[in-house]
Every structure is written in structure tokens, then in C-alpha cells.
């Protein structure tokens, strides 16, 4: 026997997004490319955090890593070389309700995009920036990048790279307003996932450098690290990453760390020999530009048209329309008087 109609309650379950919803096109990276692992960890994060696909945006520049937005089942913007960060900042300042992620290669971020990188750290807007660092330009076929190790032979350095490679971690940690810096290697999925998740949960600009294999152009680059897991130094802190038992058995080199200590983070980032992984620095109290500069309310289409018309009219030339402004106004007056 059913109860009274008034007792009926229509309960609509909240929509659950499963992993498939975050999967876009089939990835076309080379077999064994480390970008595949970064993609898998990111899709898992989106599922676990239940990010609404229609409120999530992946922004990229140009390069192999920049294909990332195509492979996500979210919104995306595949932009210009080196310009992923200002594009992402534009999205965030106008639509603070969106979750914004940025995927850049080392050429993209550390070479042509360097100025944007510096100011993105300083502005500390809420987003996750992933640096896929394979130490080479892959898409454009094997040119030296700022992170290519000294002595490495590439298409543009046939006798070996002559400059010492730059360190994106120490560089980022030296920028005013830095608020989150972490490092992971893509071949340890447990660690990678936790680092990306911590970056997502951080309030501010979270910079994650991910050492990424490029088997096509740098087939032996990380061989030593892969065969000597003890050279990977896991940073241990109460608020750091917590490795699974299985991962912890393989990666036994631990270093006590304090993620609130900027000087310590800089020291660890510059460590020679061992590769530090985990959260190097975290400071959620740094002001965020997108919170300091609240966007104006969104215009209706009619309002937007009126504003645009007014802006265009300032620069229009209207022969015979005496008194119509052109630029500062003086030029138009001279033309109409002539
Ligand atoms: Fe990946 Fe290198 Fe192939 Fe690019 S060239 S898809 S980075 S393996």
C-alpha cells in the first residue's frame, strides 16, 4: 500500500561523473610517451574531485604537451606557443567559477613563455600549472631547450649543448609571491597523482614540474633514475605526499622537509645528484590577483554591443559630422573643418 501522495518525495541523485566523462579524443602521443601518464593522473583527479566537465578548462600553448586539452572531456584552449599562462589568466579573471589547468612543455614555459611564467607566479591566480619537462623540443623535432642537460647532442647542438641547463624549481622559488612548488616523475603514478591533487587543492598558483620521458628523442635521458630509485628523494612532511605501501617499498630515500620554509625549499630544489619529489613549498596566505581584482559583472549581449559600439565610435571617422570625436577629437575637427 502506497502512502499519501503528499508523503512522496522525489529524490534526484546528484550527477556523478565517471572517468570516461573526462576522456576526450584518443591520445596520439608516441608509444611510451610520459604525457600519457600525466593525462591518466589528471583524469583520475578530475573524477575523484568530481569536477564538473562544463566548469573545467585545460589551457595549453604549443608542443607535444599542448595536445592535452584535446584529450580531456572538458573545455579546453589550445593556444599559441608560450602564451598558455596569459590565456589561462584571462579565463580565470573573467570566469572565477571555472577550474583552470595549464599544460606546458619546457620550451613553451621556460623559453618563449618565460616572461608569462614569472608574472603568473607573481600574480598567484588560482590555477594548476603543469610543466611537462622532457628536456627537449619534441613536436618541432629535437631542438635544444632551456632544460636540456649540458653536453646533450640535439638537432641544434650537434656537438653537444654548451650551456648548463636551467632549474625550473629554483627559478620559480625565486619569484615574488610564489605560493606552491612541487615536483613529480610521471613513471611513479601514485606520487604523480598525489602531487597533482595537492596542487589542485592549493589556493593560488600551483606550479608542478613533472619529469617526463620522451622515448622518441631522449630515449636514455632518465635511464639512470629509472634503474636507481634511490636517487629519487621523497620529501617527507606531515602535510606532504603519502606514498602507498608498495611505492614506499621501492622509493626508500626520504628527506625530512618543512613545506612552509622557503629557504629550505630553495636549498632542496638546488640539490645536485638526488632528484627531490613531493611538495617543496606551500603558502596559502599569499594574496591571489583574481581575488584582489574581482571581475566586473558580466554584461548582457545588448550591453556588450553598446559598450563595443561606444569604443569603436571613439576611433571612427565621420566626415561632415561636426563635433564627432576621432582619437583625441582634434584630428576629426580638423578634417571636418577642411
Ligand atoms: Fe612524447 Fe617525445 Fe613523442 Fe612528443 S616526441 S609525443 S614528447 S615521445
CSV table of C-alpha atoms and ligand atoms in Angstrom, one decimal:
chain,number,residue,atom,x,y,z
A,1,UNK,CA,0.0,0.0,0.0
A,2,UNK,CA,1.4,3.3,-1.1
A,3,UNK,CA,1.4,6.3,1.3
A,4,UNK,CA,-0.5,9.5,0.7
A,5,UNK,CA,0.7,11.5,-2.3
A,6,UNK,CA,1.8,14.3,-0.1
A,7,UNK,CA,4.3,11.9,1.5
A,8,UNK,CA,6.0,11.1,-1.8
A,9,UNK,CA,9.4,12.8,-2.1
A,10,UNK,CA,11.1,12.9,-5.4
A,11,UNK,CA,14.8,12.4,-4.7
A,12,UNK,CA,17.1,13.3,-7.6
A,13,UNK,CA,20.6,11.9,-7.0
A,14,UNK,CA,23.4,14.4,-7.8
A,15,UNK,CA,25.1,13.7,-11.1
A,16,UNK,CA,28.2,11.5,-10.7
A,17,UNK,CA,30.9,12.0,-13.3
A,18,UNK,CA,32.8,8.8,-14.1
A,19,UNK,CA,36.3,8.5,-15.6
A,20,UNK,CA,35.1,8.2,-19.1
A,21,UNK,CA,33.5,11.6,-19.0
A,22,UNK,CA,36.9,13.2,-18.6
A,23,UNK,CA,38.4,11.3,-21.5
A,24,UNK,CA,38.5,13.2,-24.8
A,25,UNK,CA,39.9,12.1,-28.1
A,26,UNK,CA,42.3,9.1,-28.3
A,27,UNK,CA,45.8,10.4,-27.4
A,28,UNK,CA,48.2,10.4,-30.3
A,29,UNK,CA,51.5,10.8,-28.4
A,30,UNK,CA,54.3,8.3,-29.3
A,31,UNK,CA,54.1,4.9,-27.6
A,32,UNK,CA,55.7,5.1,-24.2
A,33,UNK,CA,55.5,8.9,-24.0
A,34,UNK,CA,55.3,10.1,-20.4
A,35,UNK,CA,52.5,12.5,-21.3
A,36,UNK,CA,50.1,9.5,-21.2
A,37,UNK,CA,50.8,9.0,-17.5
A,38,UNK,CA,50.2,12.7,-16.8
A,39,UNK,CA,46.9,12.5,-18.7
A,40,UNK,CA,45.8,9.4,-16.7
A,41,UNK,CA,46.6,11.0,-13.4
A,42,UNK,CA,44.8,14.2,-14.3
A,43,UNK,CA,41.7,12.4,-15.4
A,44,UNK,CA,41.7,10.5,-12.2
A,45,UNK,CA,42.0,13.7,-10.2
A,46,UNK,CA,39.0,15.2,-12.1
A,47,UNK,CA,36.9,12.1,-11.4
A,48,UNK,CA,37.9,11.9,-7.7
A,49,UNK,CA,37.3,15.7,-7.1
A,50,UNK,CA,34.1,15.4,-9.2
A,51,UNK,CA,35.0,18.5,-11.2
A,52,UNK,CA,32.0,19.4,-13.4
A,53,UNK,CA,33.4,18.9,-17.0
A,54,UNK,CA,31.5,22.0,-18.1
A,55,UNK,CA,33.2,24.1,-15.4
A,56,UNK,CA,36.7,22.8,-16.1
A,57,UNK,CA,39.2,24.3,-18.6
A,58,UNK,CA,42.6,23.0,-19.8
A,59,UNK,CA,44.7,25.6,-21.5
A,60,UNK,CA,47.9,24.9,-23.4
A,61,UNK,CA,50.4,26.6,-25.7
A,62,UNK,CA,52.2,24.6,-28.5
A,63,UNK,CA,54.2,21.4,-28.2
A,64,UNK,CA,53.6,17.7,-27.6
A,65,UNK,CA,52.2,18.5,-24.1
A,66,UNK,CA,49.9,21.2,-25.6
A,67,UNK,CA,47.8,18.5,-27.1
A,68,UNK,CA,46.5,17.8,-23.6
A,69,UNK,CA,43.2,19.8,-23.9
A,70,UNK,CA,42.1,17.6,-26.9
A,71,UNK,CA,42.4,14.5,-24.8
A,72,UNK,CA,40.3,15.8,-21.9
A,73,UNK,CA,36.5,15.6,-21.9
A,74,UNK,CA,36.3,19.2,-20.5
A,75,UNK,CA,36.6,22.6,-22.1
A,76,UNK,CA,40.0,23.5,-23.5
A,77,UNK,CA,42.0,26.1,-25.3
A,78,UNK,CA,45.0,25.1,-27.5
A,79,UNK,CA,46.7,28.4,-27.9
A,80,UNK,CA,49.9,29.9,-29.0
A,81,UNK,CA,53.5,28.9,-28.2
A,82,UNK,CA,54.5,30.3,-24.8
A,83,UNK,CA,51.1,32.0,-24.2
A,84,UNK,CA,49.2,29.3,-22.3
A,85,UNK,CA,49.5,31.2,-19.0
A,86,UNK,CA,48.1,34.6,-20.0
A,87,UNK,CA,45.3,32.8,-21.8
A,88,UNK,CA,44.5,30.9,-18.7
A,89,UNK,CA,44.7,34.1,-16.6
A,90,UNK,CA,42.2,35.7,-19.0
A,91,UNK,CA,39.8,32.8,-18.5
A,92,UNK,CA,40.2,32.8,-14.7
A,93,UNK,CA,39.8,36.6,-14.2
A,94,UNK,CA,36.6,36.6,-16.3
A,95,UNK,CA,35.2,33.3,-15.0
A,96,UNK,CA,36.5,32.7,-11.5
A,97,UNK,CA,34.0,29.9,-11.1
A,98,UNK,CA,35.9,27.8,-13.6
A,99,UNK,CA,38.6,25.3,-12.6
A,100,UNK,CA,41.7,26.1,-14.6
A,101,UNK,CA,44.6,23.9,-15.5
A,102,UNK,CA,47.6,24.7,-17.7
A,103,UNK,CA,49.8,22.2,-19.5
A,104,UNK,CA,53.2,23.4,-20.9
A,105,UNK,CA,56.4,21.9,-22.2
A,106,UNK,CA,59.8,23.1,-21.2
A,107,UNK,CA,60.3,25.0,-24.4
A,108,UNK,CA,56.8,26.5,-24.0
A,109,UNK,CA,57.2,27.6,-20.4
A,110,UNK,CA,60.9,28.1,-19.9
A,111,UNK,CA,61.9,29.7,-23.2
A,112,UNK,CA,59.4,31.7,-25.2
A,113,UNK,CA,56.9,31.8,-22.3
A,114,UNK,CA,59.4,32.9,-19.6
A,115,UNK,CA,58.0,36.4,-19.0
A,116,UNK,CA,54.5,35.0,-18.6
A,117,UNK,CA,55.8,32.3,-16.2
A,118,UNK,CA,57.4,34.9,-14.0
A,119,UNK,CA,54.3,37.1,-13.8
A,120,UNK,CA,51.9,34.2,-13.4
A,121,UNK,CA,53.8,33.2,-10.3
A,122,UNK,CA,53.8,36.8,-9.0
A,123,UNK,CA,50.1,37.2,-9.7
A,124,UNK,CA,49.3,33.9,-7.9
A,125,UNK,CA,46.0,33.3,-9.6
A,126,UNK,CA,44.0,30.2,-8.7
A,127,UNK,CA,45.1,27.5,-11.2
A,128,UNK,CA,47.3,24.5,-11.6
A,129,UNK,CA,50.3,24.8,-14.0
A,130,UNK,CA,51.9,21.6,-15.0
A,131,UNK,CA,55.3,21.7,-16.6
A,132,UNK,CA,55.9,18.6,-18.7
A,133,UNK,CA,59.7,18.7,-18.6
A,134,UNK,CA,61.2,16.2,-21.1
A,135,UNK,CA,64.3,18.4,-21.6
A,136,UNK,CA,63.8,18.8,-25.4
A,137,UNK,CA,61.6,20.3,-28.1
A,138,UNK,CA,59.6,17.2,-29.2
A,139,UNK,CA,56.9,18.5,-31.6
A,140,UNK,CA,59.4,20.6,-33.6
A,141,UNK,CA,61.8,17.6,-33.7
A,142,UNK,CA,64.7,17.6,-31.3
A,143,UNK,CA,65.9,21.1,-30.7
A,144,UNK,CA,67.8,22.1,-27.5
A,145,UNK,CA,65.5,23.5,-24.8
A,146,UNK,CA,66.5,25.6,-21.6
A,147,UNK,CA,66.4,22.4,-19.5
A,148,UNK,CA,68.4,20.2,-21.9
A,149,UNK,CA,71.4,18.9,-19.9
A,150,UNK,CA,74.8,20.4,-20.8
A,151,UNK,CA,76.6,18.3,-23.4
A,152,UNK,CA,73.5,16.7,-24.8
A,153,UNK,CA,73.5,16.3,-28.6
A,154,UNK,CA,70.4,17.6,-30.3
A,155,UNK,CA,69.4,18.8,-33.8
A,156,UNK,CA,70.5,22.3,-32.9
A,157,UNK,CA,73.5,21.3,-30.8
A,158,UNK,CA,75.2,18.6,-32.9
A,159,UNK,CA,78.4,18.9,-30.8
A,160,UNK,CA,76.6,19.0,-27.5
A,161,UNK,CA,74.7,21.7,-25.7
A,162,UNK,CA,77.2,24.2,-24.4
A,163,UNK,CA,75.1,25.9,-21.7
A,164,UNK,CA,74.3,24.5,-18.3
A,165,UNK,CA,70.6,23.6,-18.0
A,166,UNK,CA,68.2,25.8,-16.0
A,167,UNK,CA,66.4,24.6,-13.0
A,168,UNK,CA,62.7,25.5,-13.2
A,169,UNK,CA,62.2,24.8,-9.5
A,170,UNK,CA,64.9,27.2,-8.2
A,171,UNK,CA,63.7,29.7,-10.8
A,172,UNK,CA,60.1,29.5,-9.6
A,173,UNK,CA,61.1,29.6,-6.0
A,174,UNK,CA,62.9,32.9,-6.6
A,175,UNK,CA,59.9,34.8,-7.9
A,176,UNK,CA,57.9,37.2,-5.7
A,177,UNK,CA,54.6,35.8,-4.3
A,178,UNK,CA,55.5,32.1,-5.1
A,179,UNK,CA,52.9,30.0,-3.2
A,180,UNK,CA,53.2,26.4,-4.3
A,181,UNK,CA,56.0,24.4,-6.0
A,182,UNK,CA,56.2,20.7,-6.3
A,183,UNK,CA,57.9,18.1,-8.4
A,184,UNK,CA,57.0,14.6,-9.6
A,185,UNK,CA,58.2,12.0,-12.1
A,186,UNK,CA,55.5,10.6,-14.4
A,187,UNK,CA,56.6,7.0,-14.0
A,188,UNK,CA,55.5,6.8,-10.4
A,189,UNK,CA,51.7,7.2,-10.8
A,190,UNK,CA,51.0,7.2,-7.1
A,191,UNK,CA,53.3,10.1,-6.4
A,192,UNK,CA,52.3,12.0,-9.5
A,193,UNK,CA,48.6,11.7,-8.6
A,194,UNK,CA,49.2,12.9,-5.1
A,195,UNK,CA,51.3,15.9,-6.2
A,196,UNK,CA,48.7,17.0,-8.8
A,197,UNK,CA,45.9,16.6,-6.2
A,198,UNK,CA,47.8,18.7,-3.7
A,199,UNK,CA,48.3,21.3,-6.4
A,200,UNK,CA,44.6,21.3,-7.2
A,201,UNK,CA,43.7,21.7,-3.5
A,202,UNK,CA,46.1,24.7,-3.1
A,203,UNK,CA,44.7,28.2,-3.0
A,204,UNK,CA,46.7,30.1,-5.5
A,205,UNK,CA,49.1,29.4,-8.4
A,206,UNK,CA,50.3,25.8,-8.1
A,207,UNK,CA,53.4,25.1,-10.1
A,208,UNK,CA,54.2,21.4,-10.7
A,209,UNK,CA,57.3,20.3,-12.6
A,210,UNK,CA,56.9,16.8,-13.9
A,211,UNK,CA,59.9,15.0,-15.3
A,212,UNK,CA,58.5,13.4,-18.4
A,213,UNK,CA,60.0,10.7,-20.7
A,214,UNK,CA,60.3,11.4,-24.4
A,215,UNK,CA,61.3,8.0,-25.7
A,216,UNK,CA,61.4,9.3,-29.3
A,217,UNK,CA,64.1,12.0,-28.9
A,218,UNK,CA,65.5,11.4,-25.4
A,219,UNK,CA,65.3,7.6,-25.1
A,220,UNK,CA,68.0,7.3,-22.4
A,221,UNK,CA,67.6,10.5,-20.5
A,222,UNK,CA,66.1,9.1,-17.3
A,223,UNK,CA,67.6,5.6,-17.5
A,224,UNK,CA,69.8,6.2,-14.5
A,225,UNK,CA,66.9,7.4,-12.4
A,226,UNK,CA,64.7,4.5,-13.6
A,227,UNK,CA,67.3,1.9,-12.6
A,228,UNK,CA,68.3,3.6,-9.4
A,229,UNK,CA,65.1,4.5,-7.5
A,230,UNK,CA,67.3,5.5,-4.5
A,231,UNK,CA,68.3,8.6,-6.5
A,232,UNK,CA,64.7,9.9,-6.1
A,233,UNK,CA,64.4,11.7,-2.8
A,234,UNK,CA,60.9,11.7,-1.4
A,235,UNK,CA,60.3,14.8,0.7
A,236,UNK,CA,58.7,13.8,4.0
A,237,UNK,CA,56.4,16.2,5.9
A,238,UNK,CA,53.2,16.0,7.8
A,239,UNK,CA,51.4,17.9,5.0
A,240,UNK,CA,53.3,16.2,2.2
A,241,UNK,CA,52.5,13.3,-0.1
A,242,UNK,CA,51.8,9.9,1.5
A,243,UNK,CA,53.1,7.1,-0.7
A,244,UNK,CA,51.3,3.8,-0.8
A,245,UNK,CA,53.0,0.9,0.9
A,246,UNK,CA,54.0,-0.6,-2.5
A,247,UNK,CA,55.5,2.7,-3.8
A,248,UNK,CA,57.2,3.4,-0.5
A,249,UNK,CA,59.0,0.0,-0.7
A,250,UNK,CA,60.6,1.0,-4.0
A,251,UNK,CA,61.4,4.6,-3.2
A,252,UNK,CA,63.2,4.4,0.1
A,253,UNK,CA,65.2,7.6,0.1
A,254,UNK,CA,63.4,10.0,2.4
A,255,UNK,CA,64.3,13.5,3.4
A,256,UNK,CA,62.5,15.3,6.3
A,257,UNK,CA,61.1,18.5,4.9
A,258,UNK,CA,59.1,21.6,6.0
A,259,UNK,CA,56.9,22.8,3.2
A,260,UNK,CA,56.5,26.2,4.9
A,261,UNK,CA,60.2,27.0,4.8
A,262,UNK,CA,61.0,28.9,1.6
A,263,UNK,CA,64.8,28.9,2.1
A,264,UNK,CA,64.8,25.2,2.7
A,265,UNK,CA,62.7,24.7,-0.4
A,266,UNK,CA,65.3,26.6,-2.4
A,267,UNK,CA,68.1,24.6,-0.9
A,268,UNK,CA,66.4,21.3,-1.7
A,269,UNK,CA,65.4,22.4,-5.2
A,270,UNK,CA,69.1,23.0,-6.0
A,271,UNK,CA,70.2,19.6,-4.7
A,272,UNK,CA,72.7,18.0,-7.0
A,273,UNK,CA,72.6,14.3,-7.6
A,274,UNK,CA,69.4,13.3,-6.0
A,275,UNK,CA,66.0,14.3,-7.5
A,276,UNK,CA,63.6,15.8,-4.9
A,277,UNK,CA,60.0,14.8,-5.4
A,278,UNK,CA,56.9,15.9,-3.5
A,279,UNK,CA,55.8,19.3,-2.2
A,280,UNK,CA,58.7,21.7,-1.9
A,281,UNK,CA,56.9,24.8,-0.8
A,282,UNK,CA,53.3,25.7,0.1
A,283,UNK,CA,52.0,29.0,1.4
A,284,UNK,CA,48.2,29.5,1.1
A,285,UNK,CA,48.3,33.0,2.6
A,286,UNK,CA,49.8,34.7,-0.4
A,287,UNK,CA,47.2,37.1,-1.9
A,288,UNK,CA,45.7,36.0,-5.2
A,289,UNK,CA,45.3,38.5,-8.0
A,290,UNK,CA,41.9,37.1,-9.1
A,291,UNK,CA,40.6,37.7,-5.6
A,292,UNK,CA,42.1,41.1,-5.3
A,293,UNK,CA,40.7,42.2,-8.7
A,294,UNK,CA,37.1,40.9,-8.7
A,295,UNK,CA,35.8,41.0,-12.3
A,296,UNK,CA,33.0,43.4,-13.2
A,297,UNK,CA,29.6,41.7,-13.5
A,298,UNK,CA,29.0,40.1,-16.9
A,299,UNK,CA,27.3,42.2,-19.5
A,300,UNK,CA,24.2,41.1,-21.3
A,301,UNK,CA,24.7,40.7,-25.1
A,302,UNK,CA,23.0,44.1,-25.6
A,303,UNK,CA,25.1,45.8,-23.0
A,304,UNK,CA,28.3,44.3,-24.5
A,305,UNK,CA,27.2,45.6,-28.0
A,306,UNK,CA,26.6,49.1,-26.6
A,307,UNK,CA,30.0,49.2,-24.9
A,308,UNK,CA,31.8,47.9,-28.1
A,309,UNK,CA,29.9,50.5,-30.3
A,310,UNK,CA,30.9,53.3,-27.9
A,311,UNK,CA,34.5,52.1,-28.0
A,312,UNK,CA,34.6,51.8,-31.8
A,313,UNK,CA,32.9,55.2,-32.2
A,314,UNK,CA,35.8,56.8,-30.4
A,315,UNK,CA,38.1,55.9,-33.3
A,316,UNK,CA,35.6,56.3,-36.1
A,317,UNK,CA,35.9,59.0,-38.8
A,318,UNK,CA,32.6,60.6,-39.7
A,319,UNK,CA,33.1,63.2,-42.5
A,320,UNK,CA,30.7,66.0,-42.2
A,321,UNK,CA,29.6,65.1,-38.7
A,322,UNK,CA,31.0,68.2,-37.0
A,323,UNK,CA,31.9,67.7,-33.4
A,324,UNK,CA,32.3,63.9,-33.8
A,325,UNK,CA,35.3,62.7,-32.0
A,326,UNK,CA,38.2,60.9,-33.7
A,327,UNK,CA,41.1,59.8,-31.4
A,328,UNK,CA,41.5,62.8,-29.2
A,329,UNK,CA,38.9,64.8,-31.1
A,330,UNK,CA,41.4,67.3,-32.6
A,331,UNK,CA,42.0,65.4,-35.8
A,332,UNK,CA,38.3,65.0,-36.6
A,333,UNK,CA,37.7,68.6,-36.1
A,334,UNK,CA,40.5,69.5,-38.5
A,335,UNK,CA,39.1,67.1,-41.1
A,336,UNK,CA,35.5,68.2,-40.9
A,337,UNK,CA,36.6,71.8,-41.0
A,338,UNK,CA,38.7,71.3,-44.2
B,1,LIG,FE1,56.1,12.3,-26.4
B,1,LIG,FE2,58.5,12.8,-27.3
B,1,LIG,FE3,56.8,11.7,-28.9
B,1,LIG,FE4,56.5,14.2,-28.2
B,1,LIG,S1,58.1,13.4,-29.4
B,1,LIG,S2,54.8,12.7,-28.2
B,1,LIG,S3,57.2,14.2,-26.1
B,1,LIG,S4,57.7,10.8,-27.0
